[in-house]
């Protein structure tokens, strides 16, 4: 690769002092505008890359916001990012995105890359196995605002943006009980993560309130992939006492489980009623259409990005706002409505 | 925000020369390892961010590869990125990703951000309205390798990785003709983009070979969104001479069009046979299952990333490789197989 062009190279070619070149590139008032134009043109021609430290010395900004997500391959995450883009583009920021692929090791590498890219702020939804926030300490130490969304961790500095997962889980499971279900299987992701643990709380609360027992055997921890949905259908097939209701913590997994169950001869919702989570577009492609929780992904993205930008602009201190909770909604469709129920 | 920590600050605190600190942070052999540890620990404690230029002076690398894509909200793009991650993680690189949201203006901003983040290489699939490669000139000038995938532009430096879209379009449309279709509507994206223009070439070739006329009215340019699929169904409803076959350039749009047509009383495939593109998971959720082209997204991502890394390691010069073409495959399912055909 070529050697990096420096202000010394530009200065030499133009027969100017490095200080003049540096000041001109930083739009210093002491340099006249003709000189600035000449220097800027030469810098561009030579492929000079502004050293972020130098060129942003006055305002210390790169106009870049970093986002770290567990995975990009979900409709939910697409809608979150769409909401973020909407807000940051309006404010002339640019997003750079990286995925942890559910691994804390890669999340640490991503955090380092984002730090060295000198992002002005960081938005994070944590990986499957993230235990602590140590790898974000460098940001806090440098005063770079940090905001968690959806999958959040306890941390002293910064805001978390979530939905009320306990309430959503409670509503999903209460609905299934009202449809006559008595053995409801909860298919979940890692219970370390707030989103899945809180939905479990909601599941337990709904059972408790309706006088149904909580059974460990009716909680199945998976990675919520399509393959996990097929595997869950296989396990259900083998169960002695089969469930009559499923609450599955994402739609992709729910849809593949439903398809597999139907192939195995189960009738949905009559044999087994199903409720998913997220309101992915696929939930209205599957027959019968899937009852699900409408997750306000775009809104979550917008509010996360706007909170960060407001902090950067000095109009909100996210250190003083702990948690923002957004509304979600149970959408009842055919996959869970049993004939004659209610 | 706090002032950036420099090697001068570290040097002052440790009572060492800035040159020693710089050398230590760059792992210079002249500095002993104890000194290096002390300096590294202090740098970490103070929140020092390695100035990429300084710390990578010897090898000029950030171990970061930039990716610019039109949109992240597609299964196809997820699989491409999965392939890229697989390869770059193995080689200890990290991806940073940005989306152009189909706008050349944002693509230009993204390119600038990637340049200033000092990516070691750049992988690009261009936006809806990108006309030229001027905004990537800075990379070429600095010897930063640039590689286009899927949606590519003619450019002198660098490699393009594509599938044979003409062949794929030809096979899709030939199949529909063999099923008895005589009026085949092609629902496409912007014909400026190679992927859609080449599929149109395949469409025309298939008609020509089977002695069917090419009619402008049977080519519908849309943004291939779900909404476009519903709108296409509405337009088909209103056509005097209705099509008996649809070739739709992505599955998401095809599935929503199929659903809308069925709601309007059309029978798939008997009234209208449908072929999509990409082999999205949704293609086997919709009933009847969608005939589609299996697009090797993960393979494309792997080969794009591997080619770039091989170039960075000096084992392949992508300037000498113009185009890499990957295999795609027609997957015939129920949405296109008419009773009694063949």
mmCIF file with all atom_site columns, N, CA and C in Angstrom, chain A residues 30-72:
data_model
loop_
_atom_site.group_PDB
_atom_site.id
_atom_site.type_symbol
_atom_site.label_atom_id
_atom_site.label_alt_id
_atom_site.label_comp_id
_atom_site.label_asym_id
_atom_site.label_entity_id
_atom_site.label_seq_id
_atom_site.pdbx_PDB_ins_code
_atom_site.Cartn_x
_atom_site.Cartn_y
_atom_site.Cartn_z
_atom_site.occupancy
_atom_site.B_iso_or_equiv
_atom_site.pdbx_formal_charge
_atom_site.auth_seq_id
_atom_site.auth_comp_id
_atom_site.auth_asym_id
_atom_site.auth_atom_id
_atom_site.pdbx_PDB_model_num
ATOM 1   N N  . UNK A 1 30 ? -6.963  32.795  10.514 1.00 0.00 ? 30 UNK A N  1
ATOM 2   C CA . UNK A 1 30 ? -5.745  33.538  10.176 1.00 0.00 ? 30 UNK A CA 1
ATOM 3   C C  . UNK A 1 30 ? -5.274  33.286  8.741  1.00 0.00 ? 30 UNK A C  1
ATOM 4   N N  . UNK A 1 31 ? -5.774  32.257  8.106  1.00 0.00 ? 31 UNK A N  1
ATOM 5   C CA . UNK A 1 31 ? -5.338  31.940  6.736  1.00 0.00 ? 31 UNK A CA 1
ATOM 6   C C  . UNK A 1 31 ? -6.357  32.502  5.748  1.00 0.00 ? 31 UNK A C  1
ATOM 7   N N  . UNK A 1 32 ? -5.874  33.191  4.695  1.00 0.00 ? 32 UNK A N  1
ATOM 8   C CA . UNK A 1 32 ? -6.861  33.778  3.792  1.00 0.00 ? 32 UNK A CA 1
ATOM 9   C C  . UNK A 1 32 ? -7.483  32.702  2.894  1.00 0.00 ? 32 UNK A C  1
ATOM 10  N N  . UNK A 1 33 ? -8.664  33.028  2.370  1.00 0.00 ? 33 UNK A N  1
ATOM 11  C CA . UNK A 1 33 ? -9.471  31.992  1.733  1.00 0.00 ? 33 UNK A CA 1
ATOM 12  C C  . UNK A 1 33 ? -8.865  31.486  0.425  1.00 0.00 ? 33 UNK A C  1
ATOM 13  N N  . UNK A 1 34 ? -8.116  32.331  -0.289 1.00 0.00 ? 34 UNK A N  1
ATOM 14  C CA . UNK A 1 34 ? -7.451  31.849  -1.512 1.00 0.00 ? 34 UNK A CA 1
ATOM 15  C C  . UNK A 1 34 ? -6.456  30.743  -1.185 1.00 0.00 ? 34 UNK A C  1
ATOM 16  N N  . UNK A 1 35 ? -5.636  31.032  -0.164 1.00 0.00 ? 35 UNK A N  1
ATOM 17  C CA . UNK A 1 35 ? -4.644  30.040  0.259  1.00 0.00 ? 35 UNK A CA 1
ATOM 18  C C  . UNK A 1 35 ? -5.343  28.743  0.679  1.00 0.00 ? 35 UNK A C  1
ATOM 19  N N  . UNK A 1 36 ? -6.436  28.903  1.405  1.00 0.00 ? 36 UNK A N  1
ATOM 20  C CA . UNK A 1 36 ? -7.203  27.724  1.827  1.00 0.00 ? 36 UNK A CA 1
ATOM 21  C C  . UNK A 1 36 ? -7.655  26.891  0.630  1.00 0.00 ? 36 UNK A C  1
ATOM 22  N N  . UNK A 1 37 ? -8.163  27.574  -0.415 1.00 0.00 ? 37 UNK A N  1
ATOM 23  C CA . UNK A 1 37 ? -8.632  26.852  -1.601 1.00 0.00 ? 37 UNK A CA 1
ATOM 24  C C  . UNK A 1 37 ? -7.499  26.093  -2.263 1.00 0.00 ? 37 UNK A C  1
ATOM 25  N N  . UNK A 1 38 ? -6.362  26.770  -2.418 1.00 0.00 ? 38 UNK A N  1
ATOM 26  C CA . UNK A 1 38 ? -5.210  26.141  -3.076 1.00 0.00 ? 38 UNK A CA 1
ATOM 27  C C  . UNK A 1 38 ? -4.783  24.900  -2.290 1.00 0.00 ? 38 UNK A C  1
ATOM 28  N N  . UNK A 1 39 ? -4.713  25.046  -0.984 1.00 0.00 ? 39 UNK A N  1
ATOM 29  C CA . UNK A 1 39 ? -4.263  23.931  -0.137 1.00 0.00 ? 39 UNK A CA 1
ATOM 30  C C  . UNK A 1 39 ? -5.278  22.791  -0.153 1.00 0.00 ? 39 UNK A C  1
ATOM 31  N N  . UNK A 1 40 ? -6.564  23.141  -0.084 1.00 0.00 ? 40 UNK A N  1
ATOM 32  C CA . UNK A 1 40 ? -7.602  22.106  -0.100 1.00 0.00 ? 40 UNK A CA 1
ATOM 33  C C  . UNK A 1 40 ? -7.565  21.335  -1.418 1.00 0.00 ? 40 UNK A C  1
ATOM 34  N N  . UNK A 1 41 ? -7.380  22.055  -2.517 1.00 0.00 ? 41 UNK A N  1
ATOM 35  C CA . UNK A 1 41 ? -7.356  21.408  -3.839 1.00 0.00 ? 41 UNK A CA 1
ATOM 36  C C  . UNK A 1 41 ? -6.170  20.453  -3.941 1.00 0.00 ? 41 UNK A C  1
ATOM 37  N N  . UNK A 1 42 ? -5.005  20.933  -3.480 1.00 0.00 ? 42 UNK A N  1
ATOM 38  C CA . UNK A 1 42 ? -3.807  20.094  -3.546 1.00 0.00 ? 42 UNK A CA 1
ATOM 39  C C  . UNK A 1 42 ? -3.972  18.857  -2.643 1.00 0.00 ? 42 UNK A C  1
ATOM 40  N N  . UNK A 1 43 ? -4.540  19.064  -1.467 1.00 0.00 ? 43 UNK A N  1
ATOM 41  C CA . UNK A 1 43 ? -4.741  17.953  -0.528 1.00 0.00 ? 43 UNK A CA 1
ATOM 42  C C  . UNK A 1 43 ? -5.640  16.891  -1.163 1.00 0.00 ? 43 UNK A C  1
ATOM 43  N N  . UNK A 1 44 ? -6.693  17.345  -1.822 1.00 0.00 ? 44 UNK A N  1
ATOM 44  C CA . UNK A 1 44 ? -7.620  16.419  -2.467 1.00 0.00 ? 44 UNK A CA 1
ATOM 45  C C  . UNK A 1 44 ? -6.906  15.659  -3.578 1.00 0.00 ? 44 UNK A C  1
ATOM 46  N N  . UNK A 1 45 ? -6.168  16.421  -4.404 1.00 0.00 ? 45 UNK A N  1
ATOM 47  C CA . UNK A 1 45 ? -5.459  15.833  -5.545 1.00 0.00 ? 45 UNK A CA 1
ATOM 48  C C  . UNK A 1 45 ? -4.484  14.745  -5.073 1.00 0.00 ? 45 UNK A C  1
ATOM 49  N N  . UNK A 1 46 ? -3.828  14.997  -3.945 1.00 0.00 ? 46 UNK A N  1
ATOM 50  C CA . UNK A 1 46 ? -2.823  14.047  -3.459 1.00 0.00 ? 46 UNK A CA 1
ATOM 51  C C  . UNK A 1 46 ? -3.438  12.878  -2.671 1.00 0.00 ? 46 UNK A C  1
ATOM 52  N N  . UNK A 1 47 ? -4.753  12.933  -2.465 1.00 0.00 ? 47 UNK A N  1
ATOM 53  C CA . UNK A 1 47 ? -5.410  11.849  -1.731 1.00 0.00 ? 47 UNK A CA 1
ATOM 54  C C  . UNK A 1 47 ? -5.147  11.936  -0.236 1.00 0.00 ? 47 UNK A C  1
ATOM 55  N N  . UNK A 1 48 ? -4.997  13.156  0.259  1.00 0.00 ? 48 UNK A N  1
ATOM 56  C CA . UNK A 1 48 ? -4.775  13.361  1.699  1.00 0.00 ? 48 UNK A CA 1
ATOM 57  C C  . UNK A 1 48 ? -6.025  12.983  2.484  1.00 0.00 ? 48 UNK A C  1
ATOM 58  N N  . UNK A 1 49 ? -5.831  12.183  3.532  1.00 0.00 ? 49 UNK A N  1
ATOM 59  C CA . UNK A 1 49 ? -6.951  11.856  4.400  1.00 0.00 ? 49 UNK A CA 1
ATOM 60  C C  . UNK A 1 49 ? -6.828  12.673  5.654  1.00 0.00 ? 49 UNK A C  1
ATOM 61  N N  . UNK A 1 50 ? -7.867  13.434  5.916  1.00 0.00 ? 50 UNK A N  1
ATOM 62  C CA . UNK A 1 50 ? -7.817  14.254  7.111  1.00 0.00 ? 50 UNK A CA 1
ATOM 63  C C  . UNK A 1 50 ? -7.606  13.330  8.295  1.00 0.00 ? 50 UNK A C  1
ATOM 64  N N  . UNK A 1 51 ? -6.613  13.595  9.049  1.00 0.00 ? 51 UNK A N  1
ATOM 65  C CA . UNK A 1 51 ? -6.419  12.885  10.302 1.00 0.00 ? 51 UNK A CA 1
ATOM 66  C C  . UNK A 1 51 ? -7.517  13.402  11.232 1.00 0.00 ? 51 UNK A C  1
ATOM 67  N N  . UNK A 1 52 ? -8.371  12.493  11.637 1.00 0.00 ? 52 UNK A N  1
ATOM 68  C CA . UNK A 1 52 ? -9.560  12.923  12.367 1.00 0.00 ? 52 UNK A CA 1
ATOM 69  C C  . UNK A 1 52 ? -9.194  13.774  13.563 1.00 0.00 ? 52 UNK A C  1
ATOM 70  N N  . UNK A 1 53 ? -8.106  13.371  14.203 1.00 0.00 ? 53 UNK A N  1
ATOM 71  C CA . UNK A 1 53 ? -7.671  14.125  15.367 1.00 0.00 ? 53 UNK A CA 1
ATOM 72  C C  . UNK A 1 53 ? -7.341  15.567  14.991 1.00 0.00 ? 53 UNK A C  1
ATOM 73  N N  . UNK A 1 54 ? -6.604  15.725  13.900 1.00 0.00 ? 54 UNK A N  1
ATOM 74  C CA . UNK A 1 54 ? -6.200  17.074  13.494 1.00 0.00 ? 54 UNK A CA 1
ATOM 75  C C  . UNK A 1 54 ? -7.388  17.878  12.968 1.00 0.00 ? 54 UNK A C  1
ATOM 76  N N  . UNK A 1 55 ? -8.106  17.288  12.022 1.00 0.00 ? 55 UNK A N  1
ATOM 77  C CA . UNK A 1 55 ? -9.095  18.113  11.330 1.00 0.00 ? 55 UNK A CA 1
ATOM 78  C C  . UNK A 1 55 ? -10.283 18.435  12.215 1.00 0.00 ? 55 UNK A C  1
ATOM 79  N N  . UNK A 1 56 ? -10.487 17.630  13.242 1.00 0.00 ? 56 UNK A N  1
ATOM 80  C CA . UNK A 1 56 ? -11.623 17.902  14.106 1.00 0.00 ? 56 UNK A CA 1
ATOM 81  C C  . UNK A 1 56 ? -11.185 18.407  15.465 1.00 0.00 ? 56 UNK A C  1
ATOM 82  N N  . UNK A 1 57 ? -9.972  18.956  15.490 1.00 0.00 ? 57 UNK A N  1
ATOM 83  C CA . UNK A 1 57 ? -9.413  19.387  16.749 1.00 0.00 ? 57 UNK A CA 1
ATOM 84  C C  . UNK A 1 57 ? -10.353 20.347  17.454 1.00 0.00 ? 57 UNK A C  1
ATOM 85  N N  . UNK A 1 58 ? -10.944 21.244  16.660 1.00 0.00 ? 58 UNK A N  1
ATOM 86  C CA . UNK A 1 58 ? -11.778 22.251  17.277 1.00 0.00 ? 58 UNK A CA 1
ATOM 87  C C  . UNK A 1 58 ? -13.070 21.667  17.829 1.00 0.00 ? 58 UNK A C  1
ATOM 88  N N  . UNK A 1 59 ? -13.687 20.761  17.057 1.00 0.00 ? 59 UNK A N  1
ATOM 89  C CA . UNK A 1 59 ? -14.969 20.277  17.558 1.00 0.00 ? 59 UNK A CA 1
ATOM 90  C C  . UNK A 1 59 ? -14.943 18.802  17.951 1.00 0.00 ? 59 UNK A C  1
ATOM 91  N N  . UNK A 1 60 ? -13.845 18.116  17.655 1.00 0.00 ? 60 UNK A N  1
ATOM 92  C CA . UNK A 1 60 ? -13.693 16.729  18.115 1.00 0.00 ? 60 UNK A CA 1
ATOM 93  C C  . UNK A 1 60 ? -14.827 15.835  17.628 1.00 0.00 ? 60 UNK A C  1
ATOM 94  N N  . UNK A 1 61 ? -15.320 16.062  16.423 1.00 0.00 ? 61 UNK A N  1
ATOM 95  C CA . UNK A 1 61 ? -16.432 15.251  15.952 1.00 0.00 ? 61 UNK A CA 1
ATOM 96  C C  . UNK A 1 61 ? -16.095 14.579  14.626 1.00 0.00 ? 61 UNK A C  1
ATOM 97  N N  . UNK A 1 62 ? -16.602 13.395  14.445 1.00 0.00 ? 62 UNK A N  1
ATOM 98  C CA . UNK A 1 62 ? -16.445 12.726  13.160 1.00 0.00 ? 62 UNK A CA 1
ATOM 99  C C  . UNK A 1 62 ? -17.789 12.620  12.446 1.00 0.00 ? 62 UNK A C  1
ATOM 100 N N  . UNK A 1 63 ? -18.851 13.057  13.113 1.00 0.00 ? 63 UNK A N  1
ATOM 101 C CA . UNK A 1 63 ? -20.206 12.935  12.567 1.00 0.00 ? 63 UNK A CA 1
ATOM 102 C C  . UNK A 1 63 ? -20.580 11.491  12.251 1.00 0.00 ? 63 UNK A C  1
ATOM 103 N N  . UNK A 1 64 ? -19.975 10.587  12.966 1.00 0.00 ? 64 UNK A N  1
ATOM 104 C CA . UNK A 1 64 ? -20.256 9.165   12.754 1.00 0.00 ? 64 UNK A CA 1
ATOM 105 C C  . UNK A 1 64 ? -20.773 8.554   14.048 1.00 0.00 ? 64 UNK A C  1
ATOM 106 N N  . UNK A 1 65 ? -21.842 7.790   13.947 1.00 0.00 ? 65 UNK A N  1
ATOM 107 C CA . UNK A 1 65 ? -22.376 7.075   15.103 1.00 0.00 ? 65 UNK A CA 1
ATOM 108 C C  . UNK A 1 65 ? -22.231 5.578   14.842 1.00 0.00 ? 65 UNK A C  1
ATOM 109 N N  . UNK A 1 66 ? -21.682 4.884   15.805 1.00 0.00 ? 66 UNK A N  1
ATOM 110 C CA . UNK A 1 66 ? -21.486 3.439   15.672 1.00 0.00 ? 66 UNK A CA 1
ATOM 111 C C  . UNK A 1 66 ? -22.669 2.672   16.229 1.00 0.00 ? 66 UNK A C  1
ATOM 112 N N  . UNK A 1 67 ? -22.986 1.553   15.599 1.00 0.00 ? 67 UNK A N  1
ATOM 113 C CA . UNK A 1 67 ? -24.050 0.674   16.088 1.00 0.00 ? 67 UNK A CA 1
ATOM 114 C C  . UNK A 1 67 ? -23.511 -0.751  16.130 1.00 0.00 ? 67 UNK A C  1
ATOM 115 N N  . UNK A 1 68 ? -23.655 -1.405  17.262 1.00 0.00 ? 68 UNK A N  1
ATOM 116 C CA . UNK A 1 68 ? -23.277 -2.815  17.364 1.00 0.00 ? 68 UNK A CA 1
ATOM 117 C C  . UNK A 1 68 ? -24.536 -3.621  17.671 1.00 0.00 ? 68 UNK A C  1
ATOM 118 N N  . UNK A 1 69 ? -24.837 -4.581  16.807 1.00 0.00 ? 69 UNK A N  1
ATOM 119 C CA . UNK A 1 69 ? -26.045 -5.398  16.977 1.00 0.00 ? 69 UNK A CA 1
ATOM 120 C C  . UNK A 1 69 ? -25.641 -6.870  17.031 1.00 0.00 ? 69 UNK A C  1
ATOM 121 N N  . UNK A 1 70 ? -26.509 -7.721  17.610 1.00 0.00 ? 70 UNK A N  1
ATOM 122 C CA . UNK A 1 70 ? -26.160 -9.152  17.655 1.00 0.00 ? 70 UNK A CA 1
ATOM 123 C C  . UNK A 1 70 ? -26.098 -9.752  16.253 1.00 0.00 ? 70 UNK A C  1
ATOM 124 N N  . UNK A 1 71 ? -27.146 -9.511  15.461 1.00 0.00 ? 71 UNK A N  1
ATOM 125 C CA . UNK A 1 71 ? -27.206 -10.041 14.099 1.00 0.00 ? 71 UNK A CA 1
ATOM 126 C C  . UNK A 1 71 ? -27.988 -9.096  13.210 1.00 0.00 ? 71 UNK A C  1
ATOM 127 N N  . UNK A 1 72 ? -27.566 -9.036  11.951 1.00 0.00 ? 72 UNK A N  1
ATOM 128 C CA . UNK A 1 72 ? -28.274 -8.173  11.005 1.00 0.00 ? 72 UNK A CA 1
ATOM 129 C C  . UNK A 1 72 ? -29.404 -8.909  10.291 1.00 0.00 ? 72 UNK A C  1
#
